[in-house]
């Protein structure tokens, strides 16, 4: 029988990611305008049946925290919006956790991990968006921004590098002036050097991402599979949009509407070497 090792916490996993991504190409997070209010949307991913976050979500945590820190250090306002609904078939959220009857959508699991990793609770939007797809994320973010009636001056969408082109396509159109929104957009791409997080088979008590057994890099085959999927999905969106996305396009300017171009090309997140993020105090 193998000896069970203590599982690293989320901050410990992010410390490992710091070493992995230290050589990544990119630039520090840009500052928002002098009178700006930045909305950071962290794209969702998946989780296992215990609520532990997947290989794509974990590296995005530090990028989100860095964006929030860059805004707050210059005394600008920032709000962080997490994403992901509840659908166990799609590995989103948990309908029941071991030893508890609580239902937790994916956005809540991500929010908990961000708080544990050092995001100030004041920066976190109380309720995330229950998106099940990237199309949902774009449309729900558009609705959220529009409902706030000019509160936000910029949206920064944090995602993985292989996913950035599809995010740029969808959010650029969903947040275009012809869709009734006037806002700046940027896409923050976390480099494709990935963490693989393997859950401990003997662990069954945690509902966050803290019960993971070991860390390693995602192999090239897995990254290439993700890239191929994204290329196919983006081609479909461009050449044969359908469903709720096609309905949205027809209602907001038609297929010929000019999409909002992100400020420059999507930027790559570059993590600055620093100490492990401290754990956030309980939000109560």
PDB file of N, CA and C in Angstrom, residues 147-248:
ATOM      1  N   UNK A 147     -25.902  45.568 -18.798  1.00  0.00           N
ATOM      2  CA  UNK A 147     -26.781  45.811 -17.653  1.00  0.00           C
ATOM      3  C   UNK A 147     -26.184  46.813 -16.676  1.00  0.00           C
ATOM      4  N   UNK A 148     -24.860  46.940 -16.669  1.00  0.00           N
ATOM      5  CA  UNK A 148     -24.195  47.875 -15.751  1.00  0.00           C
ATOM      6  C   UNK A 148     -24.139  49.294 -16.315  1.00  0.00           C
ATOM      7  N   UNK A 149     -24.618  49.481 -17.535  1.00  0.00           N
ATOM      8  CA  UNK A 149     -24.821  50.811 -18.127  1.00  0.00           C
ATOM      9  C   UNK A 149     -23.601  51.721 -18.021  1.00  0.00           C
ATOM     10  N   UNK A 150     -22.508  51.293 -18.611  1.00  0.00           N
ATOM     11  CA  UNK A 150     -21.331  52.149 -18.701  1.00  0.00           C
ATOM     12  C   UNK A 150     -20.389  52.096 -17.514  1.00  0.00           C
ATOM     13  N   UNK A 151     -20.623  51.197 -16.577  1.00  0.00           N
ATOM     14  CA  UNK A 151     -19.733  51.123 -15.415  1.00  0.00           C
ATOM     15  C   UNK A 151     -18.317  50.739 -15.818  1.00  0.00           C
ATOM     16  N   UNK A 152     -18.194  49.804 -16.746  1.00  0.00           N
ATOM     17  CA  UNK A 152     -16.882  49.276 -17.111  1.00  0.00           C
ATOM     18  C   UNK A 152     -16.340  49.967 -18.363  1.00  0.00           C
ATOM     19  N   UNK A 153     -15.028  50.190 -18.370  1.00  0.00           N
ATOM     20  CA  UNK A 153     -14.369  50.788 -19.527  1.00  0.00           C
ATOM     21  C   UNK A 153     -13.557  49.781 -20.326  1.00  0.00           C
ATOM     22  N   UNK A 154     -13.271  48.634 -19.724  1.00  0.00           N
ATOM     23  CA  UNK A 154     -12.474  47.629 -20.418  1.00  0.00           C
ATOM     24  C   UNK A 154     -12.821  46.246 -19.890  1.00  0.00           C
ATOM     25  N   UNK A 155     -12.821  45.271 -20.792  1.00  0.00           N
ATOM     26  CA  UNK A 155     -12.977  43.864 -20.435  1.00  0.00           C
ATOM     27  C   UNK A 155     -11.692  43.143 -20.815  1.00  0.00           C
ATOM     28  N   UNK A 156     -11.113  42.420 -19.865  1.00  0.00           N
ATOM     29  CA  UNK A 156      -9.955  41.573 -20.133  1.00  0.00           C
ATOM     30  C   UNK A 156     -10.389  40.130 -19.935  1.00  0.00           C
ATOM     31  N   UNK A 157     -10.270  39.331 -20.978  1.00  0.00           N
ATOM     32  CA  UNK A 157     -10.689  37.929 -20.923  1.00  0.00           C
ATOM     33  C   UNK A 157      -9.446  37.059 -20.777  1.00  0.00           C
ATOM     34  N   UNK A 158      -9.386  36.302 -19.693  1.00  0.00           N
ATOM     35  CA  UNK A 158      -8.239  35.440 -19.415  1.00  0.00           C
ATOM     36  C   UNK A 158      -8.557  34.029 -19.875  1.00  0.00           C
ATOM     37  N   UNK A 159      -7.710  33.499 -20.747  1.00  0.00           N
ATOM     38  CA  UNK A 159      -7.918  32.146 -21.249  1.00  0.00           C
ATOM     39  C   UNK A 159      -6.571  31.527 -21.581  1.00  0.00           C
ATOM     40  N   UNK A 160      -6.601  30.320 -22.121  1.00  0.00           N
ATOM     41  CA  UNK A 160      -5.380  29.637 -22.540  1.00  0.00           C
ATOM     42  C   UNK A 160      -4.993  30.085 -23.942  1.00  0.00           C
ATOM     43  N   UNK A 161      -3.711  30.040 -24.256  1.00  0.00           N
ATOM     44  CA  UNK A 161      -3.234  30.547 -25.543  1.00  0.00           C
ATOM     45  C   UNK A 161      -3.902  29.844 -26.721  1.00  0.00           C
ATOM     46  N   UNK A 162      -4.089  28.532 -26.628  1.00  0.00           N
ATOM     47  CA  UNK A 162      -4.694  27.809 -27.755  1.00  0.00           C
ATOM     48  C   UNK A 162      -6.151  28.197 -27.974  1.00  0.00           C
ATOM     49  N   UNK A 163      -6.786  28.777 -26.966  1.00  0.00           N
ATOM     50  CA  UNK A 163      -8.206  29.147 -27.000  1.00  0.00           C
ATOM     51  C   UNK A 163      -8.415  30.616 -27.360  1.00  0.00           C
ATOM     52  N   UNK A 164      -7.320  31.380 -27.413  1.00  0.00           N
ATOM     53  CA  UNK A 164      -7.414  32.831 -27.527  1.00  0.00           C
ATOM     54  C   UNK A 164      -8.072  33.303 -28.820  1.00  0.00           C
ATOM     55  N   UNK A 165      -7.802  32.642 -29.940  1.00  0.00           N
ATOM     56  CA  UNK A 165      -8.369  33.088 -31.219  1.00  0.00           C
ATOM     57  C   UNK A 165      -9.893  32.989 -31.220  1.00  0.00           C
ATOM     58  N   UNK A 166     -10.428  31.916 -30.657  1.00  0.00           N
ATOM     59  CA  UNK A 166     -11.889  31.766 -30.612  1.00  0.00           C
ATOM     60  C   UNK A 166     -12.496  32.783 -29.652  1.00  0.00           C
ATOM     61  N   UNK A 167     -11.823  33.021 -28.526  1.00  0.00           N
ATOM     62  CA  UNK A 167     -12.291  34.032 -27.586  1.00  0.00           C
ATOM     63  C   UNK A 167     -12.307  35.404 -28.244  1.00  0.00           C
ATOM     64  N   UNK A 168     -11.245  35.722 -28.973  1.00  0.00           N
ATOM     65  CA  UNK A 168     -11.166  37.016 -29.653  1.00  0.00           C
ATOM     66  C   UNK A 168     -12.293  37.170 -30.671  1.00  0.00           C
ATOM     67  N   UNK A 169     -12.575  36.110 -31.407  1.00  0.00           N
ATOM     68  CA  UNK A 169     -13.646  36.145 -32.404  1.00  0.00           C
ATOM     69  C   UNK A 169     -15.001  36.383 -31.744  1.00  0.00           C
ATOM     70  N   UNK A 170     -15.306  35.618 -30.715  1.00  0.00           N
ATOM     71  CA  UNK A 170     -16.627  35.694 -30.084  1.00  0.00           C
ATOM     72  C   UNK A 170     -16.818  36.976 -29.281  1.00  0.00           C
ATOM     73  N   UNK A 171     -15.855  37.307 -28.449  1.00  0.00           N
ATOM     74  CA  UNK A 171     -15.999  38.496 -27.617  1.00  0.00           C
ATOM     75  C   UNK A 171     -15.887  39.766 -28.450  1.00  0.00           C
ATOM     76  N   UNK A 172     -15.060  39.717 -29.501  1.00  0.00           N
ATOM     77  CA  UNK A 172     -14.954  40.889 -30.362  1.00  0.00           C
ATOM     78  C   UNK A 172     -16.269  41.237 -31.018  1.00  0.00           C
ATOM     79  N   UNK A 173     -17.056  40.226 -31.344  1.00  0.00           N
ATOM     80  CA  UNK A 173     -18.374  40.469 -31.950  1.00  0.00           C
ATOM     81  C   UNK A 173     -19.439  40.747 -30.898  1.00  0.00           C
ATOM     82  N   UNK A 174     -19.395  40.039 -29.782  1.00  0.00           N
ATOM     83  CA  UNK A 174     -20.403  40.223 -28.735  1.00  0.00           C
ATOM     84  C   UNK A 174     -20.300  41.588 -28.070  1.00  0.00           C
ATOM     85  N   UNK A 175     -19.087  42.160 -28.041  1.00  0.00           N
ATOM     86  CA  UNK A 175     -18.876  43.454 -27.389  1.00  0.00           C
ATOM     87  C   UNK A 175     -18.690  44.586 -28.399  1.00  0.00           C
ATOM     88  N   UNK A 176     -19.078  44.350 -29.642  1.00  0.00           N
ATOM     89  CA  UNK A 176     -18.962  45.372 -30.685  1.00  0.00           C
ATOM     90  C   UNK A 176     -20.029  46.457 -30.504  1.00  0.00           C
ATOM     91  N   UNK A 177     -19.783  47.669 -30.996  1.00  0.00           N
ATOM     92  CA  UNK A 177     -20.794  48.738 -30.901  1.00  0.00           C
ATOM     93  C   UNK A 177     -22.138  48.345 -31.498  1.00  0.00           C
ATOM     94  N   UNK A 178     -22.131  47.543 -32.561  1.00  0.00           N
ATOM     95  CA  UNK A 178     -23.395  47.142 -33.167  1.00  0.00           C
ATOM     96  C   UNK A 178     -24.194  46.209 -32.267  1.00  0.00           C
ATOM     97  N   UNK A 179     -23.554  45.690 -31.222  1.00  0.00           N
ATOM     98  CA  UNK A 179     -24.259  44.860 -30.246  1.00  0.00           C
ATOM     99  C   UNK A 179     -24.742  45.680 -29.058  1.00  0.00           C
ATOM    100  N   UNK A 180     -24.588  46.992 -29.163  1.00  0.00           N
ATOM    101  CA  UNK A 180     -25.090  47.868 -28.112  1.00  0.00           C
ATOM    102  C   UNK A 180     -24.153  48.082 -26.951  1.00  0.00           C
ATOM    103  N   UNK A 181     -22.862  47.784 -27.144  1.00  0.00           N
ATOM    104  CA  UNK A 181     -21.877  47.929 -26.068  1.00  0.00           C
ATOM    105  C   UNK A 181     -20.701  48.751 -26.575  1.00  0.00           C
ATOM    106  N   UNK A 182     -20.234  49.656 -25.740  1.00  0.00           N
ATOM    107  CA  UNK A 182     -19.041  50.439 -26.080  1.00  0.00           C
ATOM    108  C   UNK A 182     -18.013  50.232 -24.978  1.00  0.00           C
ATOM    109  N   UNK A 183     -16.982  49.471 -25.305  1.00  0.00           N
ATOM    110  CA  UNK A 183     -16.002  49.097 -24.290  1.00  0.00           C
ATOM    111  C   UNK A 183     -14.725  48.642 -24.978  1.00  0.00           C
ATOM    112  N   UNK A 184     -13.603  48.730 -24.281  1.00  0.00           N
ATOM    113  CA  UNK A 184     -12.349  48.203 -24.788  1.00  0.00           C
ATOM    114  C   UNK A 184     -12.242  46.728 -24.440  1.00  0.00           C
ATOM    115  N   UNK A 185     -11.558  45.980 -25.296  1.00  0.00           N
ATOM    116  CA  UNK A 185     -11.404  44.540 -25.095  1.00  0.00           C
ATOM    117  C   UNK A 185      -9.945  44.155 -25.226  1.00  0.00           C
ATOM    118  N   UNK A 186      -9.514  43.268 -24.365  1.00  0.00           N
ATOM    119  CA  UNK A 186      -8.228  42.602 -24.575  1.00  0.00           C
ATOM    120  C   UNK A 186      -8.365  41.138 -24.163  1.00  0.00           C
ATOM    121  N   UNK A 187      -7.587  40.313 -24.821  1.00  0.00           N
ATOM    122  CA  UNK A 187      -7.580  38.890 -24.539  1.00  0.00           C
ATOM    123  C   UNK A 187      -6.207  38.540 -23.968  1.00  0.00           C
ATOM    124  N   UNK A 188      -6.188  37.997 -22.772  1.00  0.00           N
ATOM    125  CA  UNK A 188      -4.942  37.639 -22.096  1.00  0.00           C
ATOM    126  C   UNK A 188      -4.751  36.130 -22.230  1.00  0.00           C
ATOM    127  N   UNK A 189      -3.734  35.740 -22.964  1.00  0.00           N
ATOM    128  CA  UNK A 189      -3.497  34.328 -23.279  1.00  0.00           C
ATOM    129  C   UNK A 189      -2.425  33.742 -22.368  1.00  0.00           C
ATOM    130  N   UNK A 190      -2.802  32.766 -21.569  1.00  0.00           N
ATOM    131  CA  UNK A 190      -1.838  32.081 -20.709  1.00  0.00           C
ATOM    132  C   UNK A 190      -1.058  31.091 -21.573  1.00  0.00           C
ATOM    133  N   UNK A 191       0.270  31.140 -21.586  1.00  0.00           N
ATOM    134  CA  UNK A 191       1.078  30.303 -22.463  1.00  0.00           C
ATOM    135  C   UNK A 191       0.753  28.819 -22.326  1.00  0.00           C
ATOM    136  N   UNK A 192       1.012  28.089 -23.397  1.00  0.00           N
ATOM    137  CA  UNK A 192       0.625  26.691 -23.480  1.00  0.00           C
ATOM    138  C   UNK A 192       1.602  25.747 -22.794  1.00  0.00           C
ATOM    139  N   UNK A 193       2.320  26.224 -21.817  1.00  0.00           N
ATOM    140  CA  UNK A 193       3.102  25.348 -20.956  1.00  0.00           C
ATOM    141  C   UNK A 193       2.179  25.025 -19.795  1.00  0.00           C
ATOM    142  N   UNK A 194       1.737  23.817 -19.723  1.00  0.00           N
ATOM    143  CA  UNK A 194       0.601  23.492 -18.892  1.00  0.00           C
ATOM    144  C   UNK A 194       0.954  22.667 -17.669  1.00  0.00           C
ATOM    145  N   UNK A 195       0.151  22.817 -16.674  1.00  0.00           N
ATOM    146  CA  UNK A 195       0.201  21.947 -15.509  1.00  0.00           C
ATOM    147  C   UNK A 195      -0.743  20.776 -15.722  1.00  0.00           C
ATOM    148  N   UNK A 196      -0.275  19.579 -15.457  1.00  0.00           N
ATOM    149  CA  UNK A 196      -1.163  18.429 -15.376  1.00  0.00           C
ATOM    150  C   UNK A 196      -1.334  18.136 -13.901  1.00  0.00           C
ATOM    151  N   UNK A 197      -2.545  18.082 -13.433  1.00  0.00           N
ATOM    152  CA  UNK A 197      -2.814  17.867 -12.027  1.00  0.00           C
ATOM    153  C   UNK A 197      -3.547  16.548 -11.877  1.00  0.00           C
ATOM    154  N   UNK A 198      -2.943  15.613 -11.182  1.00  0.00           N
ATOM    155  CA  UNK A 198      -3.541  14.303 -11.021  1.00  0.00           C
ATOM    156  C   UNK A 198      -4.091  14.160  -9.610  1.00  0.00           C
ATOM    157  N   UNK A 199      -5.407  13.929  -9.465  1.00  0.00           N
ATOM    158  CA  UNK A 199      -5.982  13.813  -8.128  1.00  0.00           C
ATOM    159  C   UNK A 199      -5.536  12.546  -7.435  1.00  0.00           C
ATOM    160  N   UNK A 200      -5.398  12.623  -6.131  1.00  0.00           N
ATOM    161  CA  UNK A 200      -5.072  11.449  -5.340  1.00  0.00           C
ATOM    162  C   UNK A 200      -6.282  10.538  -5.259  1.00  0.00           C
ATOM    163  N   UNK A 201      -6.094   9.265  -5.568  1.00  0.00           N
ATOM    164  CA  UNK A 201      -7.211   8.323  -5.544  1.00  0.00           C
ATOM    165  C   UNK A 201      -7.792   8.168  -4.152  1.00  0.00           C
ATOM    166  N   UNK A 202      -6.980   8.405  -3.133  1.00  0.00           N
ATOM    167  CA  UNK A 202      -7.449   8.226  -1.766  1.00  0.00           C
ATOM    168  C   UNK A 202      -8.085   9.464  -1.194  1.00  0.00           C
ATOM    169  N   UNK A 203      -8.046  10.562  -1.959  1.00  0.00           N
ATOM    170  CA  UNK A 203      -8.618  11.809  -1.456  1.00  0.00           C
ATOM    171  C   UNK A 203     -10.063  11.930  -1.878  1.00  0.00           C
ATOM    172  N   UNK A 204     -10.934  12.207  -0.929  1.00  0.00           N
ATOM    173  CA  UNK A 204     -12.356  12.334  -1.251  1.00  0.00           C
ATOM    174  C   UNK A 204     -13.045  13.407  -0.432  1.00  0.00           C
ATOM    175  N   UNK A 205     -12.259  14.221   0.261  1.00  0.00           N
ATOM    176  CA  UNK A 205     -12.885  15.168   1.177  1.00  0.00           C
ATOM    177  C   UNK A 205     -12.918  16.587   0.667  1.00  0.00           C
ATOM    178  N   UNK A 206     -12.098  16.903  -0.342  1.00  0.00           N
ATOM    179  CA  UNK A 206     -12.003  18.290  -0.770  1.00  0.00           C
ATOM    180  C   UNK A 206     -12.963  18.600  -1.900  1.00  0.00           C
ATOM    181  N   UNK A 207     -13.508  19.822  -1.890  1.00  0.00           N
ATOM    182  CA  UNK A 207     -14.347  20.276  -2.999  1.00  0.00           C
ATOM    183  C   UNK A 207     -13.691  21.428  -3.729  1.00  0.00           C
ATOM    184  N   UNK A 208     -12.396  21.652  -3.472  1.00  0.00           N
ATOM    185  CA  UNK A 208     -11.660  22.674  -4.202  1.00  0.00           C
ATOM    186  C   UNK A 208     -10.512  22.000  -4.934  1.00  0.00           C
ATOM    187  N   UNK A 209      -9.636  22.832  -5.517  1.00  0.00           N
ATOM    188  CA  UNK A 209      -8.520  22.302  -6.294  1.00  0.00           C
ATOM    189  C   UNK A 209      -7.321  21.958  -5.425  1.00  0.00           C
ATOM    190  N   UNK A 210      -7.459  21.912  -4.119  1.00  0.00           N
ATOM    191  CA  UNK A 210      -6.301  21.747  -3.240  1.00  0.00           C
ATOM    192  C   UNK A 210      -5.914  20.295  -3.012  1.00  0.00           C
ATOM    193  N   UNK A 211      -6.715  19.330  -3.447  1.00  0.00           N
ATOM    194  CA  UNK A 211      -6.406  17.922  -3.190  1.00  0.00           C
ATOM    195  C   UNK A 211      -5.799  17.257  -4.420  1.00  0.00           C
ATOM    196  N   UNK A 212      -4.673  17.762  -4.876  1.00  0.00           N
ATOM    197  CA  UNK A 212      -4.015  17.194  -6.043  1.00  0.00           C
ATOM    198  C   UNK A 212      -2.701  16.549  -5.632  1.00  0.00           C
ATOM    199  N   UNK A 213      -2.352  15.509  -6.352  1.00  0.00           N
ATOM    200  CA  UNK A 213      -1.248  14.670  -5.924  1.00  0.00           C
ATOM    201  C   UNK A 213       0.103  15.108  -6.481  1.00  0.00           C
ATOM    202  N   UNK A 214       0.146  15.445  -7.771  1.00  0.00           N
ATOM    203  CA  UNK A 214       1.427  15.838  -8.332  1.00  0.00           C
ATOM    204  C   UNK A 214       1.225  16.768  -9.523  1.00  0.00           C
ATOM    205  N   UNK A 215       2.304  17.431  -9.896  1.00  0.00           N
ATOM    206  CA  UNK A 215       2.279  18.401 -10.976  1.00  0.00           C
ATOM    207  C   UNK A 215       3.259  17.965 -12.057  1.00  0.00           C
ATOM    208  N   UNK A 216       2.897  18.189 -13.313  1.00  0.00           N
ATOM    209  CA  UNK A 216       3.821  17.932 -14.420  1.00  0.00           C
ATOM    210  C   UNK A 216       3.357  18.743 -15.619  1.00  0.00           C
ATOM    211  N   UNK A 217       4.117  18.725 -16.704  1.00  0.00           N
ATOM    212  CA  UNK A 217       3.744  19.458 -17.903  1.00  0.00           C
ATOM    213  C   UNK A 217       2.789  18.641 -18.755  1.00  0.00           C
ATOM    214  N   UNK A 218       1.845  19.334 -19.381  1.00  0.00           N
ATOM    215  CA  UNK A 218       0.955  18.681 -20.331  1.00  0.00           C
ATOM    216  C   UNK A 218       1.765  18.346 -21.582  1.00  0.00           C
ATOM    217  N   UNK A 219       1.588  17.156 -22.124  1.00  0.00           N
ATOM    218  CA  UNK A 219       2.423  16.757 -23.251  1.00  0.00           C
ATOM    219  C   UNK A 219       1.972  17.424 -24.549  1.00  0.00           C
ATOM    220  N   UNK A 220       2.851  17.385 -25.541  1.00  0.00           N
ATOM    221  CA  UNK A 220       2.595  18.050 -26.818  1.00  0.00           C
ATOM    222  C   UNK A 220       1.367  17.492 -27.522  1.00  0.00           C
ATOM    223  N   UNK A 221       1.151  16.192 -27.412  1.00  0.00           N
ATOM    224  CA  UNK A 221      -0.010  15.593 -28.071  1.00  0.00           C
ATOM    225  C   UNK A 221      -1.313  16.185 -27.546  1.00  0.00           C
ATOM    226  N   UNK A 222      -1.394  16.373 -26.237  1.00  0.00           N
ATOM    227  CA  UNK A 222      -2.605  16.934 -25.644  1.00  0.00           C
ATOM    228  C   UNK A 222      -2.814  18.379 -26.077  1.00  0.00           C
ATOM    229  N   UNK A 223      -1.730  19.144 -26.133  1.00  0.00           N
ATOM    230  CA  UNK A 223      -1.833  20.529 -26.584  1.00  0.00           C
ATOM    231  C   UNK A 223      -2.261  20.582 -28.043  1.00  0.00           C
ATOM    232  N   UNK A 224      -1.681  19.717 -28.871  1.00  0.00           N
ATOM    233  CA  UNK A 224      -2.040  19.692 -30.298  1.00  0.00           C
ATOM    234  C   UNK A 224      -3.498  19.303 -30.505  1.00  0.00           C
ATOM    235  N   UNK A 225      -4.004  18.407 -29.680  1.00  0.00           N
ATOM    236  CA  UNK A 225      -5.415  18.040 -29.766  1.00  0.00           C
ATOM    237  C   UNK A 225      -6.301  19.233 -29.443  1.00  0.00           C
ATOM    238  N   UNK A 226      -5.910  20.006 -28.455  1.00  0.00           N
ATOM    239  CA  UNK A 226      -6.670  21.204 -28.102  1.00  0.00           C
ATOM    240  C   UNK A 226      -6.637  22.225 -29.242  1.00  0.00           C
ATOM    241  N   UNK A 227      -5.474  22.394 -29.823  1.00  0.00           N
ATOM    242  CA  UNK A 227      -5.347  23.341 -30.938  1.00  0.00           C
ATOM    243  C   UNK A 227      -6.197  22.928 -32.131  1.00  0.00           C
ATOM    244  N   UNK A 228      -6.208  21.642 -32.427  1.00  0.00           N
ATOM    245  CA  UNK A 228      -7.010  21.154 -33.546  1.00  0.00           C
ATOM    246  C   UNK A 228      -8.496  21.370 -33.291  1.00  0.00           C
ATOM    247  N   UNK A 229      -8.925  21.119 -32.063  1.00  0.00           N
ATOM    248  CA  UNK A 229     -10.333  21.344 -31.721  1.00  0.00           C
ATOM    249  C   UNK A 229     -10.695  22.814 -31.880  1.00  0.00           C
ATOM    250  N   UNK A 230      -9.815  23.693 -31.417  1.00  0.00           N
ATOM    251  CA  UNK A 230     -10.081  25.122 -31.510  1.00  0.00           C
ATOM    252  C   UNK A 230     -10.149  25.593 -32.959  1.00  0.00           C
ATOM    253  N   UNK A 231      -9.258  25.081 -33.809  1.00  0.00           N
ATOM    254  CA  UNK A 231      -9.267  25.461 -35.218  1.00  0.00           C
ATOM    255  C   UNK A 231     -10.579  25.054 -35.879  1.00  0.00           C
ATOM    256  N   UNK A 232     -11.065  23.872 -35.554  1.00  0.00           N
ATOM    257  CA  UNK A 232     -12.327  23.396 -36.111  1.00  0.00           C
ATOM    258  C   UNK A 232     -13.502  24.225 -35.615  1.00  0.00           C
ATOM    259  N   UNK A 233     -13.502  24.522 -34.319  1.00  0.00           N
ATOM    260  CA  UNK A 233     -14.596  25.305 -33.740  1.00  0.00           C
ATOM    261  C   UNK A 233     -14.631  26.720 -34.302  1.00  0.00           C
ATOM    262  N   UNK A 234     -13.462  27.328 -34.471  1.00  0.00           N
ATOM    263  CA  UNK A 234     -13.395  28.677 -35.010  1.00  0.00           C
ATOM    264  C   UNK A 234     -13.848  28.712 -36.471  1.00  0.00           C
ATOM    265  N   UNK A 235     -13.473  27.706 -37.239  1.00  0.00           N
ATOM    266  CA  UNK A 235     -13.915  27.632 -38.633  1.00  0.00           C
ATOM    267  C   UNK A 235     -15.432  27.544 -38.709  1.00  0.00           C
ATOM    268  N   UNK A 236     -16.024  26.756 -37.825  1.00  0.00           N
ATOM    269  CA  UNK A 236     -17.480  26.633 -37.781  1.00  0.00           C
ATOM    270  C   UNK A 236     -18.137  27.967 -37.472  1.00  0.00           C
ATOM    271  N   UNK A 237     -17.596  28.685 -36.510  1.00  0.00           N
ATOM    272  CA  UNK A 237     -18.152  29.983 -36.134  1.00  0.00           C
ATOM    273  C   UNK A 237     -18.081  30.981 -37.287  1.00  0.00           C
ATOM    274  N   UNK A 238     -16.989  30.949 -38.019  1.00  0.00           N
ATOM    275  CA  UNK A 238     -16.795  31.912 -39.102  1.00  0.00           C
ATOM    276  C   UNK A 238     -17.604  31.570 -40.351  1.00  0.00           C
ATOM    277  N   UNK A 239     -17.684  30.285 -40.674  1.00  0.00           N
ATOM    278  CA  UNK A 239     -18.286  29.892 -41.943  1.00  0.00           C
ATOM    279  C   UNK A 239     -19.736  29.450 -41.832  1.00  0.00           C
ATOM    280  N   UNK A 240     -20.123  28.908 -40.689  1.00  0.00           N
ATOM    281  CA  UNK A 240     -21.493  28.400 -40.558  1.00  0.00           C
ATOM    282  C   UNK A 240     -21.994  28.563 -39.134  1.00  0.00           C
ATOM    283  N   UNK A 241     -22.116  29.811 -38.658  1.00  0.00           N
ATOM    284  CA  UNK A 241     -22.620  30.014 -37.291  1.00  0.00           C
ATOM    285  C   UNK A 241     -24.024  29.454 -37.151  1.00  0.00           C
ATOM    286  N   UNK A 242     -24.340  28.970 -35.961  1.00  0.00           N
ATOM    287  CA  UNK A 242     -25.654  28.378 -35.753  1.00  0.00           C
ATOM    288  C   UNK A 242     -26.120  28.592 -34.318  1.00  0.00           C
ATOM    289  N   UNK A 243     -27.322  28.120 -34.040  1.00  0.00           N
ATOM    290  CA  UNK A 243     -27.848  28.151 -32.687  1.00  0.00           C
ATOM    291  C   UNK A 243     -27.961  29.549 -32.125  1.00  0.00           C
ATOM    292  N   UNK A 244     -27.714  29.669 -30.835  1.00  0.00           N
ATOM    293  CA  UNK A 244     -27.877  30.954 -30.150  1.00  0.00           C
ATOM    294  C   UNK A 244     -26.905  32.009 -30.675  1.00  0.00           C
ATOM    295  N   UNK A 245     -25.744  31.567 -31.200  1.00  0.00           N
ATOM    296  CA  UNK A 245     -24.792  32.540 -31.743  1.00  0.00           C
ATOM    297  C   UNK A 245     -25.329  33.171 -33.030  1.00  0.00           C
ATOM    298  N   UNK A 246     -25.900  32.364 -33.900  1.00  0.00           N
ATOM    299  CA  UNK A 246     -26.488  32.892 -35.125  1.00  0.00           C
ATOM    300  C   UNK A 246     -27.668  33.806 -34.803  1.00  0.00           C
ATOM    301  N   UNK A 247     -28.470  33.430 -33.840  1.00  0.00           N
ATOM    302  CA  UNK A 247     -29.595  34.267 -33.415  1.00  0.00           C
ATOM    303  C   UNK A 247     -29.105  35.627 -32.928  1.00  0.00           C
ATOM    304  N   UNK A 248     -28.036  35.613 -32.140  1.00  0.00           N
ATOM    305  CA  UNK A 248     -27.454  36.865 -31.646  1.00  0.00           C
ATOM    306  C   UNK A 248     -26.960  37.735 -32.800  1.00  0.00           C
TER     307      UNK A 248
END
